[in-house]
């Protein structure tokens, strides 16, 4: 048996083919779209996925202001942050994050679904969030996909 034909191919920075993808968040649940966007950013949908390499795509989320949270989660869900000093614990709700900017809420949700290391920080830089249907990345010729078709 020829064992040389069964080599595992690992992607590297030079061999990765990155694409630009547009995702419409209109009527989508925040957590569900967040997990699918995290999968696109990480590159897990590609056959040459390599865990330690940025092999994911650049993702543009449009209509982020039309994302949905069910029930009373806009006010009842609480995100905590701690500065490290006594009395430095702060809490915010999704509604407060949405007031500060649409990208803050999506970035917080997607950041929690990415690796907690330098690679995760780099992958989060490939995410672009816009409240309206217009974005400034037309020169990259992004392709629009239906997020519900992904698993």
MMTF fields as JSON, N, C-alpha, C and O atoms, coordinates in Angstrom:
{
  "mmtfVersion": "1.0.0",
  "mmtfProducer": "UNKNOWN",
  "numBonds": 603,
  "numAtoms": 604,
  "numGroups": 151,
  "numChains": 1,
  "numModels": 1,
  "chainsPerModel": [1],
  "groupsPerChain": [151],
  "chainIdList": ["A"],
  "bondAtomList": [4, 2, 8, 6, 12, 10, 16, 14, 20, 18, 24, 22, 28, 26, 32, 30, 36, 34, 40, 38, 44, 42, 48, 46, 52, 50, 56, 54, 60, 58, 64, 62, 68, 66, 72, 70, 76, 74, 80, 78, 84, 82, 88, 86, 92, 90, 96, 94, 100, 98, 104, 102, 108, 106, 112, 110, 116, 114, 120, 118, 124, 122, 128, 126, 132, 130, 136, 134, 140, 138, 144, 142, 148, 146, 152, 150, 156, 154, 160, 158, 164, 162, 168, 166, 172, 170, 176, 174, 180, 178, 184, 182, 188, 186, 192, 190, 196, 194, 200, 198, 204, 202, 208, 206, 212, 210, 216, 214, 220, 218, 224, 222, 228, 226, 232, 230, 236, 234, 240, 238, 244, 242, 248, 246, 252, 250, 256, 254, 260, 258, 264, 262, 268, 266, 272, 270, 276, 274, 280, 278, 284, 282, 288, 286, 292, 290, 296, 294, 300, 298, 304, 302, 308, 306, 312, 310, 316, 314, 320, 318, 324, 322, 328, 326, 332, 330, 336, 334, 340, 338, 344, 342, 348, 346, 352, 350, 356, 354, 360, 358, 364, 362, 368, 366, 372, 370, 376, 374, 380, 378, 384, 382, 388, 386, 392, 390, 396, 394, 400, 398, 404, 402, 408, 406, 412, 410, 416, 414, 420, 418, 424, 422, 428, 426, 432, 430, 436, 434, 440, 438, 444, 442, 448, 446, 452, 450, 456, 454, 460, 458, 464, 462, 468, 466, 472, 470, 476, 474, 480, 478, 484, 482, 488, 486, 492, 490, 496, 494, 500, 498, 504, 502, 508, 506, 512, 510, 516, 514, 520, 518, 524, 522, 528, 526, 532, 530, 536, 534, 540, 538, 544, 542, 548, 546, 552, 550, 556, 554, 560, 558, 564, 562, 568, 566, 572, 570, 576, 574, 580, 578, 584, 582, 588, 586, 592, 590, 596, 594, 600, 598],
  "bondOrderList": [1, 1, 1, 1, 1, 1, 1, 1, 1, 1, 1, 1, 1, 1, 1, 1, 1, 1, 1, 1, 1, 1, 1, 1, 1, 1, 1, 1, 1, 1, 1, 1, 1, 1, 1, 1, 1, 1, 1, 1, 1, 1, 1, 1, 1, 1, 1, 1, 1, 1, 1, 1, 1, 1, 1, 1, 1, 1, 1, 1, 1, 1, 1, 1, 1, 1, 1, 1, 1, 1, 1, 1, 1, 1, 1, 1, 1, 1, 1, 1, 1, 1, 1, 1, 1, 1, 1, 1, 1, 1, 1, 1, 1, 1, 1, 1, 1, 1, 1, 1, 1, 1, 1, 1, 1, 1, 1, 1, 1, 1, 1, 1, 1, 1, 1, 1, 1, 1, 1, 1, 1, 1, 1, 1, 1, 1, 1, 1, 1, 1, 1, 1, 1, 1, 1, 1, 1, 1, 1, 1, 1, 1, 1, 1, 1, 1, 1, 1, 1, 1],
  "groupList": [{"groupName": "UNK", "atomNameList": ["N", "CA", "C", "O"], "elementList": ["N", "C", "C", "O"], "formalChargeList": [0, 0, 0, 0], "bondAtomList": [1, 0, 2, 1, 3, 2], "bondOrderList": [1, 1, 2], "singleLetterCode": "X", "chemCompType": "L-PEPTIDE LINKING"}],
  "groupTypeList": [0, 0, 0, 0, 0, 0, 0, 0, 0, 0, 0, 0, 0, 0, 0, 0, 0, 0, 0, 0, 0, 0, 0, 0, 0, 0, 0, 0, 0, 0, 0, 0, 0, 0, 0, 0, 0, 0, 0, 0, 0, 0, 0, 0, 0, 0, 0, 0, 0, 0, 0, 0, 0, 0, 0, 0, 0, 0, 0, 0, 0, 0, 0, 0, 0, 0, 0, 0, 0, 0, 0, 0, 0, 0, 0, 0, 0, 0, 0, 0, 0, 0, 0, 0, 0, 0, 0, 0, 0, 0, 0, 0, 0, 0, 0, 0, 0, 0, 0, 0, 0, 0, 0, 0, 0, 0, 0, 0, 0, 0, 0, 0, 0, 0, 0, 0, 0, 0, 0, 0, 0, 0, 0, 0, 0, 0, 0, 0, 0, 0, 0, 0, 0, 0, 0, 0, 0, 0, 0, 0, 0, 0, 0, 0, 0, 0, 0, 0, 0, 0, 0],
  "groupIdList": [1, 2, 3, 4, 5, 6, 7, 8, 9, 10, 11, 12, 13, 14, 15, 16, 17, 18, 19, 20, 21, 22, 23, 24, 25, 26, 27, 28, 29, 30, 31, 32, 33, 34, 35, 36, 37, 38, 39, 40, 41, 42, 43, 44, 45, 46, 47, 48, 49, 50, 51, 52, 53, 54, 55, 56, 57, 58, 59, 60, 61, 62, 63, 64, 65, 66, 67, 68, 69, 70, 71, 72, 73, 74, 75, 76, 77, 78, 79, 80, 81, 82, 83, 84, 85, 86, 87, 88, 89, 90, 91, 92, 93, 94, 95, 96, 97, 98, 99, 100, 101, 102, 103, 104, 105, 106, 107, 108, 109, 110, 111, 112, 113, 114, 115, 116, 117, 118, 119, 120, 121, 122, 123, 124, 125, 126, 127, 128, 129, 130, 131, 132, 133, 134, 135, 136, 137, 138, 139, 140, 141, 142, 143, 144, 145, 146, 147, 148, 149, 150, 151],
  "secStructList": [7, 7, 4, 4, 4, 7, 7, 7, 7, 7, 7, 7, 6, 6, 6, 7, 7, 7, 7, 3, 3, 3, 3, 3, 7, 6, 6, 7, 5, 2, 2, 2, 2, 2, 2, 2, 2, 2, 2, 2, 2, 2, 6, 6, 6, 1, 6, 6, 7, 7, 6, 6, 1, 7, 7, 7, 7, 3, 3, 3, 3, 3, 7, 4, 4, 4, 7, 5, 7, 7, 6, 6, 2, 2, 2, 2, 7, 7, 3, 3, 3, 3, 7, 1, 1, 6, 6, 7, 3, 3, 3, 3, 7, 2, 2, 2, 2, 2, 2, 2, 7, 2, 2, 2, 2, 2, 2, 2, 2, 2, 2, 6, 6, 1, 7, 1, 1, 2, 2, 2, 2, 2, 2, 2, 6, 6, 3, 3, 3, 7, 1, 1, 1, 7, 7, 1, 7, 4, 4, 4, 6, 7, 3, 3, 7, 7, 4, 4, 4, 7, 7],
  "xCoordList": [0.845, 0.0, 0.893, 1.87, 0.555, 1.329, 0.818, -0.269, 1.594, 1.145, 1.412, 0.909, 2.18, 2.463, 1.261, 1.221, 0.294, -0.877, -1.903, -2.906, -1.664, -2.609, -2.07, -2.165, -1.518, -0.985, -2.067, -2.901, -2.044, -2.966, -2.435, -1.279, -3.284, -2.879, -3.355, -4.549, -2.43, -2.776, -2.697, -1.74, -3.704, -3.709, -2.75, -2.542, -2.181, -1.379, -1.792, -2.692, -1.127, -1.516, -1.47, -2.274, -0.553, -0.384, -1.412, -1.766, -1.894, -2.776, -4.256, -5.104, -4.581, -5.984, -6.641, -6.066, -7.849, -8.632, -9.76, -10.736, -9.622, -10.629, -11.62, -11.234, -12.897, -13.956, -14.656, -14.449, -15.477, -16.303, -17.742, -18.228, -18.431, -19.795, -20.684, -20.312, -21.87, -22.861, -23.978, -24.515, -24.324, -25.387, -26.43, -26.098, -27.693, -28.784, -29.394, -29.824, -29.429, -29.906, -31.38, -31.859, -32.099, -33.505, -34.32, -34.385, -34.951, -35.816, -35.093, -35.749, -33.785, -33.016, -32.824, -32.727, -32.769, -32.514, -31.03, -30.17, -30.746, -29.39, -28.382, -27.306, -28.708, -27.774, -27.549, -26.431, -28.607, -28.48, -27.624, -26.762, -27.868, -27.064, -25.634, -24.688, -25.471, -24.134, -23.308, -22.124, -23.909, -23.162, -22.796, -21.717, -23.682, -23.38, -22.32, -21.483, -22.35, -21.323, -19.976, -18.946, -19.973, -18.723, -18.127, -16.909, -18.987, -18.508, -17.909, -16.898, -18.527, -17.985, -16.65, -15.716, -16.562, -15.322, -14.187, -13.037, -14.508, -13.486, -13.048, -11.909, -13.943, -13.604, -13.982, -13.482, -14.86, -15.221, -16.094, -16.308, -16.6, -17.428, -16.589, -17.127, -15.281, -14.403, -13.749, -13.484, -13.492, -12.88, -11.423, -10.92, -10.739, -9.338, -9.191, -8.224, -10.144, -10.109, -8.887, -8.613, -8.172, -7.03, -7.226, -7.399, -7.203, -7.585, -6.701, -7.193, -5.43, -4.53, -4.275, -3.387, -5.053, -4.845, -6.149, -7.24, -6.019, -7.184, -7.569, -7.088, -8.441, -8.856, -10.327, -10.926, -10.911, -12.31, -12.489, -11.521, -13.733, -14.071, -14.292, -14.432, -14.319, -14.706, -16.224, -16.792, -16.885, -18.339, -18.859, -18.395, -19.832, -20.494, -21.935, -22.663, -22.353, -23.729, -24.456, -24.054, -25.533, -26.342, -27.678, -28.075, -28.367, -29.651, -29.535, -30.412, -28.461, -28.238, -29.264, -29.497, -29.88, -30.877, -32.183, -33.053, -32.342, -33.573, -33.43, -34.285, -32.369, -32.203, -33.194, -33.637, -33.537, -34.616, -34.075, -33.236, -34.573, -34.414, -35.816, -36.677, -36.06, -37.397, -37.64, -36.696, -38.884, -39.256, -38.818, -38.842, -38.422, -37.991, -36.471, -35.941, -35.77, -34.308, -33.65, -32.514, -34.32, -33.722, -33.415, -32.444, -34.235, -34.044, -33.622, -32.97, -33.97, -33.678, -32.286, -31.707, -31.746, -30.408, -29.378, -29.498, -28.379, -27.377, -25.99, -25.661, -25.179, -23.778, -22.942, -23.121, -22.034, -21.203, -19.803, -19.285, -19.196, -17.781, -17.183, -17.85, -15.913, -15.252, -13.908, -13.102, -13.67, -12.445, -11.259, -10.112, -11.513, -10.442, -10.29, -9.549, -10.959, -10.907, -12.148, -13.184, -12.047, -13.232, -14.367, -14.159, -15.538, -16.688, -16.672, -17.437, -15.822, -15.67, -16.481, -16.203, -17.491, -18.329, -19.444, -20.161, -19.578, -20.616, -21.513, -21.07, -22.752, -23.671, -24.397, -24.782, -24.575, -25.292, -26.293, -26.143, -27.294, -28.298, -28.136, -27.491, -28.711, -28.649, -29.261, -28.79, -30.29, -30.909, -29.923, -29.865, -29.146, -28.155, -27.03, -26.555, -26.599, -25.562, -26.058, -25.302, -27.326, -27.901, -27.969, -27.783, -28.241, -28.272, -26.891, -26.778, -25.852, -24.489, -24.027, -23.171, -24.588, -24.221, -24.546, -24.371, -25.018, -25.419, -24.245, -24.403, -23.079, -21.944, -21.528, -20.967, -21.774, -21.354, -22.064, -21.439, -23.362, -24.116, -23.685, -23.472, -23.556, -23.137, -21.712, -21.421, -20.825, -19.441, -19.361, -18.573, -20.164, -20.167, -20.653, -20.088, -21.704, -22.263, -21.284, -21.044, -20.721, -19.822, -18.492, -17.908, -18.01, -16.743, -16.796, -15.803, -17.953, -18.099, -18.079, -17.902, -18.257, -18.291, -16.988, -16.88, -16.003, -14.704, -13.674, -13.928, -12.513, -11.48, -11.019, -10.993, -10.657, -10.216, -8.7, -8.028, -8.159, -6.713, -6.456, -7.384, -5.211, -4.865, -5.585, -5.953, -5.788, -6.477, -7.932, -8.446, -8.593, -9.969, -10.081, -11.036, -9.112, -9.113, -8.908, -9.506, -8.058, -7.821, -9.053, -9.385, -9.726, -10.931, -12.042, -12.808, -12.141, -13.173, -12.942, -13.885, -11.722, -11.427, -11.949, -11.986, -12.355, -12.909, -14.422, -15.056, -15.01, -16.449, -16.773, -16.175, -17.729, -18.171, -19.68, -20.404, -20.159, -21.579, -22.124, -21.529, -23.267, -23.918, -25.394, -26.042, -25.925, -27.32, -28.268, -29.335, -27.913, -28.78, -28.413, -27.641, -28.991, -28.727, -27.54, -27.164, -26.957, -25.8, -24.504, -24.424, -23.49, -22.159, -21.124, -21.435, -19.898, -18.869, -17.871, -16.733, -18.275, -17.356, -17.762, -17.536, -18.352, -18.763, -17.558, -17.666, -16.44, -15.249, -14.72, -14.055, -15.006, -14.548, -15.468, -15.181, -16.55, -17.532, -17.994, -17.781, -18.629, -19.071, -20.256, -21.074, -20.337, -21.483, -22.453, -22.051, -23.726, -24.768, -25.208, -25.437, -25.324, -25.765, -26.963, -27.166, -27.748, -28.863, -28.319, -27.888, -28.337, -27.742, -28.506, -27.947, -29.782, -30.571, -30.175, -30.515, -29.468, -29.059, -27.834, -27.535, -27.114, -25.949, -26.391, -27.436, -25.588, -25.895, -25.165, -25.292],
  "yCoordList": [-1.173, 0.0, 1.239, 1.312, 2.189, 3.416, 4.411, 4.967, 4.636, 5.539, 6.999, 7.883, 7.275, 8.658, 9.366, 10.596, 8.62, 9.245, 9.673, 10.301, 9.342, 9.662, 10.731, 10.586, 11.784, 12.842, 13.849, 14.201, 14.298, 15.33, 16.682, 17.026, 17.43, 18.729, 19.796, 19.899, 20.579, 21.681, 22.982, 23.227, 23.804, 25.106, 26.041, 25.919, 26.957, 28.005, 29.344, 29.42, 30.387, 31.735, 31.934, 32.688, 31.278, 31.458, 30.666, 31.081, 29.54, 28.685, 28.91, 28.321, 29.746, 29.98, 30.902, 31.916, 30.541, 31.382, 32.01, 31.343, 33.297, 34.012, 34.686, 35.246, 34.625, 35.245, 36.301, 36.381, 37.099, 38.093, 37.632, 37.315, 37.591, 37.076, 38.123, 38.721, 38.34, 39.246, 38.414, 37.507, 38.734, 38.042, 39.074, 40.113, 38.784, 39.683, 39.203, 38.055, 40.085, 39.715, 40.028, 39.946, 40.376, 40.748, 39.561, 38.527, 39.718, 38.682, 37.465, 36.493, 37.48, 36.342, 36.46, 37.566, 35.329, 35.317, 35.597, 35.083, 36.399, 36.894, 35.771, 35.768, 34.833, 33.758, 32.806, 32.34, 32.518, 31.585, 32.176, 31.499, 33.442, 34.064, 34.262, 34.194, 34.504, 34.655, 33.393, 33.459, 32.243, 30.986, 30.645, 30.109, 30.95, 30.662, 31.61, 31.206, 32.866, 33.819, 33.429, 33.558, 32.952, 32.504, 31.325, 31.225, 30.441, 29.305, 29.777, 29.237, 30.785, 31.332, 32.038, 31.9, 32.791, 33.501, 32.531, 32.784, 31.434, 30.454, 29.607, 29.144, 29.405, 28.608, 27.156, 26.32, 26.828, 25.435, 24.856, 23.644, 25.697, 25.207, 24.784, 24.271, 24.994, 24.666, 23.295, 22.898, 22.583, 21.259, 21.315, 20.33, 22.423, 22.513, 23.296, 24.039, 23.134, 23.82, 23.373, 22.18, 24.336, 24.085, 24.913, 26.129, 24.279, 24.989, 26.178, 27.124, 26.161, 27.223, 28.298, 29.132, 28.29, 29.239, 29.996, 29.436, 31.268, 32.068, 31.684, 32.281, 30.679, 30.225, 30.54, 29.993, 31.415, 31.786, 32.91, 33.426, 33.285, 34.331, 35.656, 35.697, 36.73, 38.041, 38.128, 37.903, 38.453, 38.436, 39.852, 40.566, 40.245, 41.538, 41.267, 40.572, 41.816, 41.665, 42.968, 44.03, 42.881, 44.066, 43.932, 42.832, 45.051, 45.114, 44.539, 43.801, 44.876, 44.356, 44.892, 44.282, 46.027, 46.582, 45.803, 46.042, 44.877, 44.101, 42.687, 41.84, 42.416, 41.108, 40.983, 41.987, 39.751, 39.487, 38.773, 37.878, 39.188, 38.434, 38.104, 38.983, 36.863, 36.455, 36.785, 36.955, 36.871, 37.103, 38.471, 39.453, 38.523, 39.772, 39.849, 40.51, 39.182, 39.127, 40.477, 40.68, 41.405, 42.728, 43.416, 44.166, 43.169, 43.837, 42.887, 43.322, 41.608, 40.681, 40.06, 39.712, 39.916, 39.331, 40.378, 41.554, 39.942, 40.871, 40.363, 39.196, 41.259, 40.984, 41.683, 42.875, 40.951, 41.505, 41.789, 41.07, 42.853, 43.125, 43.595, 44.237, 43.266, 43.586, 44.218, 43.671, 45.377, 46.124, 45.591, 45.874, 44.828, 44.318, 45.104, 44.689, 46.198, 47.019, 46.77, 46.348, 47.031, 46.872, 47.785, 48.975, 47.231, 47.99, 48.231, 49.058, 47.533, 47.769, 46.855, 46.744, 46.188, 45.311, 46.135, 46.864, 46.009, 46.732, 45.727, 44.639, 46.083, 45.21, 46.012, 47.162, 45.381, 46.006, 45.003, 43.793, 45.516, 44.67, 44.779, 45.709, 43.846, 43.962, 45.256, 45.79, 45.765, 47.018, 48.182, 49.051, 48.203, 49.271, 49.162, 50.177, 47.941, 47.758, 48.185, 48.751, 47.917, 48.293, 49.81, 50.338, 50.52, 51.98, 52.558, 53.565, 51.932, 52.422, 52.185, 52.91, 51.174, 50.867, 49.424, 48.536, 49.195, 47.847, 46.878, 45.707, 47.363, 46.451, 45.945, 44.852, 46.683, 46.256, 44.987, 44.087, 44.91, 43.731, 42.505, 41.438, 42.646, 41.513, 41.091, 39.896, 42.044, 41.702, 40.96, 40.024, 41.361, 40.686, 39.256, 38.339, 39.067, 37.727, 36.826, 35.691, 37.325, 36.499, 36.272, 35.195, 37.255, 37.109, 35.963, 35.265, 35.77, 34.674, 33.309, 32.305, 33.246, 31.978, 31.687, 30.663, 32.561, 32.372, 31.952, 32.087, 31.442, 31.066, 32.258, 33.393, 31.978, 33.03, 33.146, 32.866, 33.557, 33.731, 34.75, 35.421, 34.869, 35.848, 35.559, 36.485, 34.287, 33.936, 34.419, 34.917, 34.273, 34.736, 36.245, 36.732, 36.983, 38.44, 38.822, 39.781, 38.066, 38.345, 38.01, 38.734, 36.921, 36.524, 37.542, 37.792, 38.136, 39.139, 40.381, 41.123, 40.615, 41.735, 41.533, 42.479, 40.304, 40.01, 40.17, 39.822, 40.697, 40.896, 42.374, 43.234, 42.66, 44.03, 44.07, 43.316, 44.962, 45.018, 46.398, 47.419, 46.42, 47.661, 47.591, 46.564, 48.705, 48.751, 48.757, 48.146, 49.418, 49.493, 48.447, 47.525, 48.613, 47.653, 48.061, 47.329, 49.21, 49.683, 49.343, 49.406, 48.98, 48.765, 49.278, 49.495, 49.474, 50.095, 49.096, 49.465, 47.833, 46.802, 46.259, 45.085, 47.094, 46.655, 46.34, 45.519, 46.964, 46.731, 45.307, 44.793, 44.674, 43.294, 42.27, 41.073, 42.707, 41.85, 40.711, 39.539, 41.063, 40.012, 39.244, 39.792, 37.974, 37.189, 37.055, 36.862, 37.16, 37.095, 35.646, 34.935, 35.212, 33.851, 33.873, 34.826, 32.81, 32.63, 31.913, 30.763, 32.583, 32.039, 30.805, 29.966, 30.697, 29.535, 28.263, 27.169, 28.372, 27.187, 26.523, 25.37, 27.243, 26.656, 25.796, 26.037, 24.797, 23.947, 24.434, 23.852],
  "zCoordList": [0.0, 0.0, 0.0, 0.745, -0.823, -0.926, 0.112, -0.042, 1.164, 2.231, 1.896, 2.59, 0.865, 0.521, -0.086, -0.116, -0.563, -1.166, -0.113, -0.451, 1.151, 2.209, 3.151, 4.369, 2.611, 3.45, 3.801, 2.967, 5.023, 5.457, 4.998, 5.242, 4.339, 3.824, 4.802, 5.085, 5.309, 6.198, 5.423, 4.688, 5.596, 4.938, 5.667, 6.874, 4.934, 5.555, 4.966, 4.13, 5.411, 5.022, 3.506, 2.958, 2.839, 1.396, 0.581, -0.523, 1.101, 0.31, 0.59, -0.081, 1.561, 1.913, 0.895, 0.5, 0.475, -0.434, 0.361, 0.705, 0.652, 1.432, 0.491, -0.535, 0.85, 0.066, 0.912, 2.123, 0.268, 0.942, 0.85, -0.236, 1.99, 2.053, 2.711, 3.72, 2.127, 2.698, 3.317, 2.682, 4.57, 5.287, 5.69, 6.261, 5.391, 5.755, 7.073, 7.179, 8.079, 9.412, 9.627, 10.758, 8.594, 8.749, 9.233, 8.568, 10.413, 10.957, 11.511, 11.884, 11.577, 12.07, 13.585, 14.117, 14.268, 15.698, 15.936, 15.221, 16.927, 17.157, 17.408, 16.809, 18.269, 18.588, 17.428, 17.206, 16.692, 15.563, 14.455, 13.895, 14.142, 13.093, 13.595, 12.81, 14.886, 15.451, 15.338, 15.007, 15.608, 15.529, 14.093, 13.838, 13.156, 11.754, 11.209, 10.402, 11.642, 11.223, 11.821, 11.16, 13.069, 13.694, 12.925, 12.778, 12.439, 11.646, 10.326, 9.877, 9.699, 8.451, 8.7, 7.91, 9.793, 10.119, 10.413, 10.055, 11.057, 11.441, 10.242, 10.194, 9.283, 8.106, 8.235, 7.482, 9.179, 9.413, 8.315, 8.273, 7.429, 6.332, 5.129, 4.148, 5.199, 4.076, 4.28, 5.415, 3.201, 3.345, 3.801, 4.342, 3.601, 4.025, 5.333, 5.505, 6.252, 7.54, 8.335, 8.459, 8.863, 9.733, 10.996, 10.909, 12.174, 13.399, 13.777, 14.392, 13.434, 13.889, 12.837, 13.014, 11.729, 10.639, 10.391, 10.507, 10.05, 9.662, 8.241, 7.278, 8.111, 6.784, 6.531, 5.605, 7.345, 7.183, 6.192, 5.634, 5.979, 5.023, 5.745, 6.968, 4.975, 5.484, 5.388, 4.319, 6.5, 6.563, 6.786, 7.675, 5.96, 6.078, 6.49, 5.782, 7.638, 8.099, 7.815, 8.291, 7.033, 6.76, 7.479, 7.864, 7.657, 8.366, 9.777, 10.225, 10.466, 11.821, 12.805, 13.848, 12.49, 13.391, 13.366, 14.203, 12.427, 12.299, 12.846, 12.587, 13.596, 14.227, 15.381, 15.939, 15.733, 16.672, 17.91, 17.813, 19.071, 20.315, 20.808, 20.844, 21.186, 21.605, 23.068, 23.84, 23.436, 24.822, 25.317, 24.574, 26.573, 27.184, 27.285, 28.178, 26.379, 26.452, 26.212, 26.641, 25.546, 25.317, 26.638, 26.734, 27.662, 28.947, 30.062, 31.011, 29.98, 31.07, 30.982, 32.011, 29.792, 29.665, 30.084, 29.74, 30.821, 31.34, 30.968, 31.185, 30.403, 30.121, 31.184, 31.431, 31.811, 32.865, 32.345, 31.49, 32.875, 32.632, 33.941, 34.752, 34.135, 35.399, 35.108, 34.356, 35.709, 35.445, 36.235, 35.888, 37.287, 38.119, 39.413, 40.303, 39.525, 40.729, 41.591, 41.077, 42.906, 43.753, 43.286, 43.047, 43.162, 42.682, 41.196, 40.7, 40.468, 39.034, 38.156, 36.962, 38.721, 37.908, 37.275, 37.961, 35.954, 35.224, 34.535, 34.169, 34.359, 33.641, 32.574, 32.789, 31.418, 30.312, 29.757, 29.93, 29.102, 28.472, 26.953, 26.468, 26.204, 24.747, 24.218, 23.213, 24.868, 24.421, 24.562, 23.693, 25.659, 25.85, 24.828, 24.318, 24.525, 23.508, 22.137, 21.347, 21.853, 20.564, 20.415, 19.318, 21.53, 21.482, 21.186, 20.488, 21.707, 21.491, 20.061, 19.554, 19.411, 18.032, 17.71, 18.544, 16.505, 16.113, 16.118, 16.461, 15.741, 15.654, 17.023, 17.108, 18.099, 19.434, 19.874, 20.436, 19.625, 20.035, 19.237, 19.811, 17.927, 17.102, 17.426, 17.479, 17.643, 17.982, 19.312, 19.449, 20.29, 21.586, 21.447, 22.043, 20.656, 20.476, 19.725, 20.138, 18.629, 17.811, 18.527, 18.405, 19.265, 19.984, 20.988, 21.191, 21.615, 22.565, 21.919, 22.608, 20.602, 19.884, 19.15, 18.475, 19.27, 18.632, 19.678, 20.875, 19.249, 20.216, 21.049, 20.575, 22.295, 23.201, 23.162, 24.155, 22.023, 21.87, 20.76, 20.308, 20.322, 19.287, 17.977, 17.253, 17.669, 16.433, 16.469, 15.468, 17.622, 17.742, 17.566, 16.962, 18.09, 17.927, 16.474, 15.987, 15.777, 14.361, 13.523, 12.585, 13.86, 13.129, 13.31, 12.38, 14.498, 14.738, 13.89, 13.616, 13.477, 12.589, 11.178, 10.391, 10.847, 9.523, 9.484, 8.489, 10.567, 10.647, 10.473, 11.121, 9.586, 9.322, 9.492, 8.842, 10.376, 10.714, 10.344, 10.686, 9.64, 9.231, 9.583, 9.386, 10.112, 10.535, 9.337, 9.403, 8.265, 7.089, 6.059, 6.323, 4.865, 3.798, 2.927, 2.011, 3.203, 2.429, 3.16, 4.386, 2.368, 2.941, 1.955, 0.784, 2.419, 1.595, 1.024, 0.733, 0.859, 0.377, -0.988, -1.279, -1.818, -3.151, -4.037, -4.947, -3.792, -4.617, -4.463, -5.363, -3.341, -3.125, -3.783, -3.74, -4.381, -5.049, -4.134, -4.442, -3.003, -2.084, -2.647, -3.387, -2.289, -2.725, -1.562, -0.415, -1.878, -0.877, -0.7, -1.678, 0.557, 0.812, 1.749, 2.502, 1.689, 2.607, 3.831, 3.739, 4.974, 6.196, 6.685, 7.392, 6.309, 6.747, 6.009, 6.461, 4.891, 4.156, 4.773, 4.462, 5.655, 6.323, 7.493, 8.097, 7.804, 8.964, 10.167, 11.244]
}
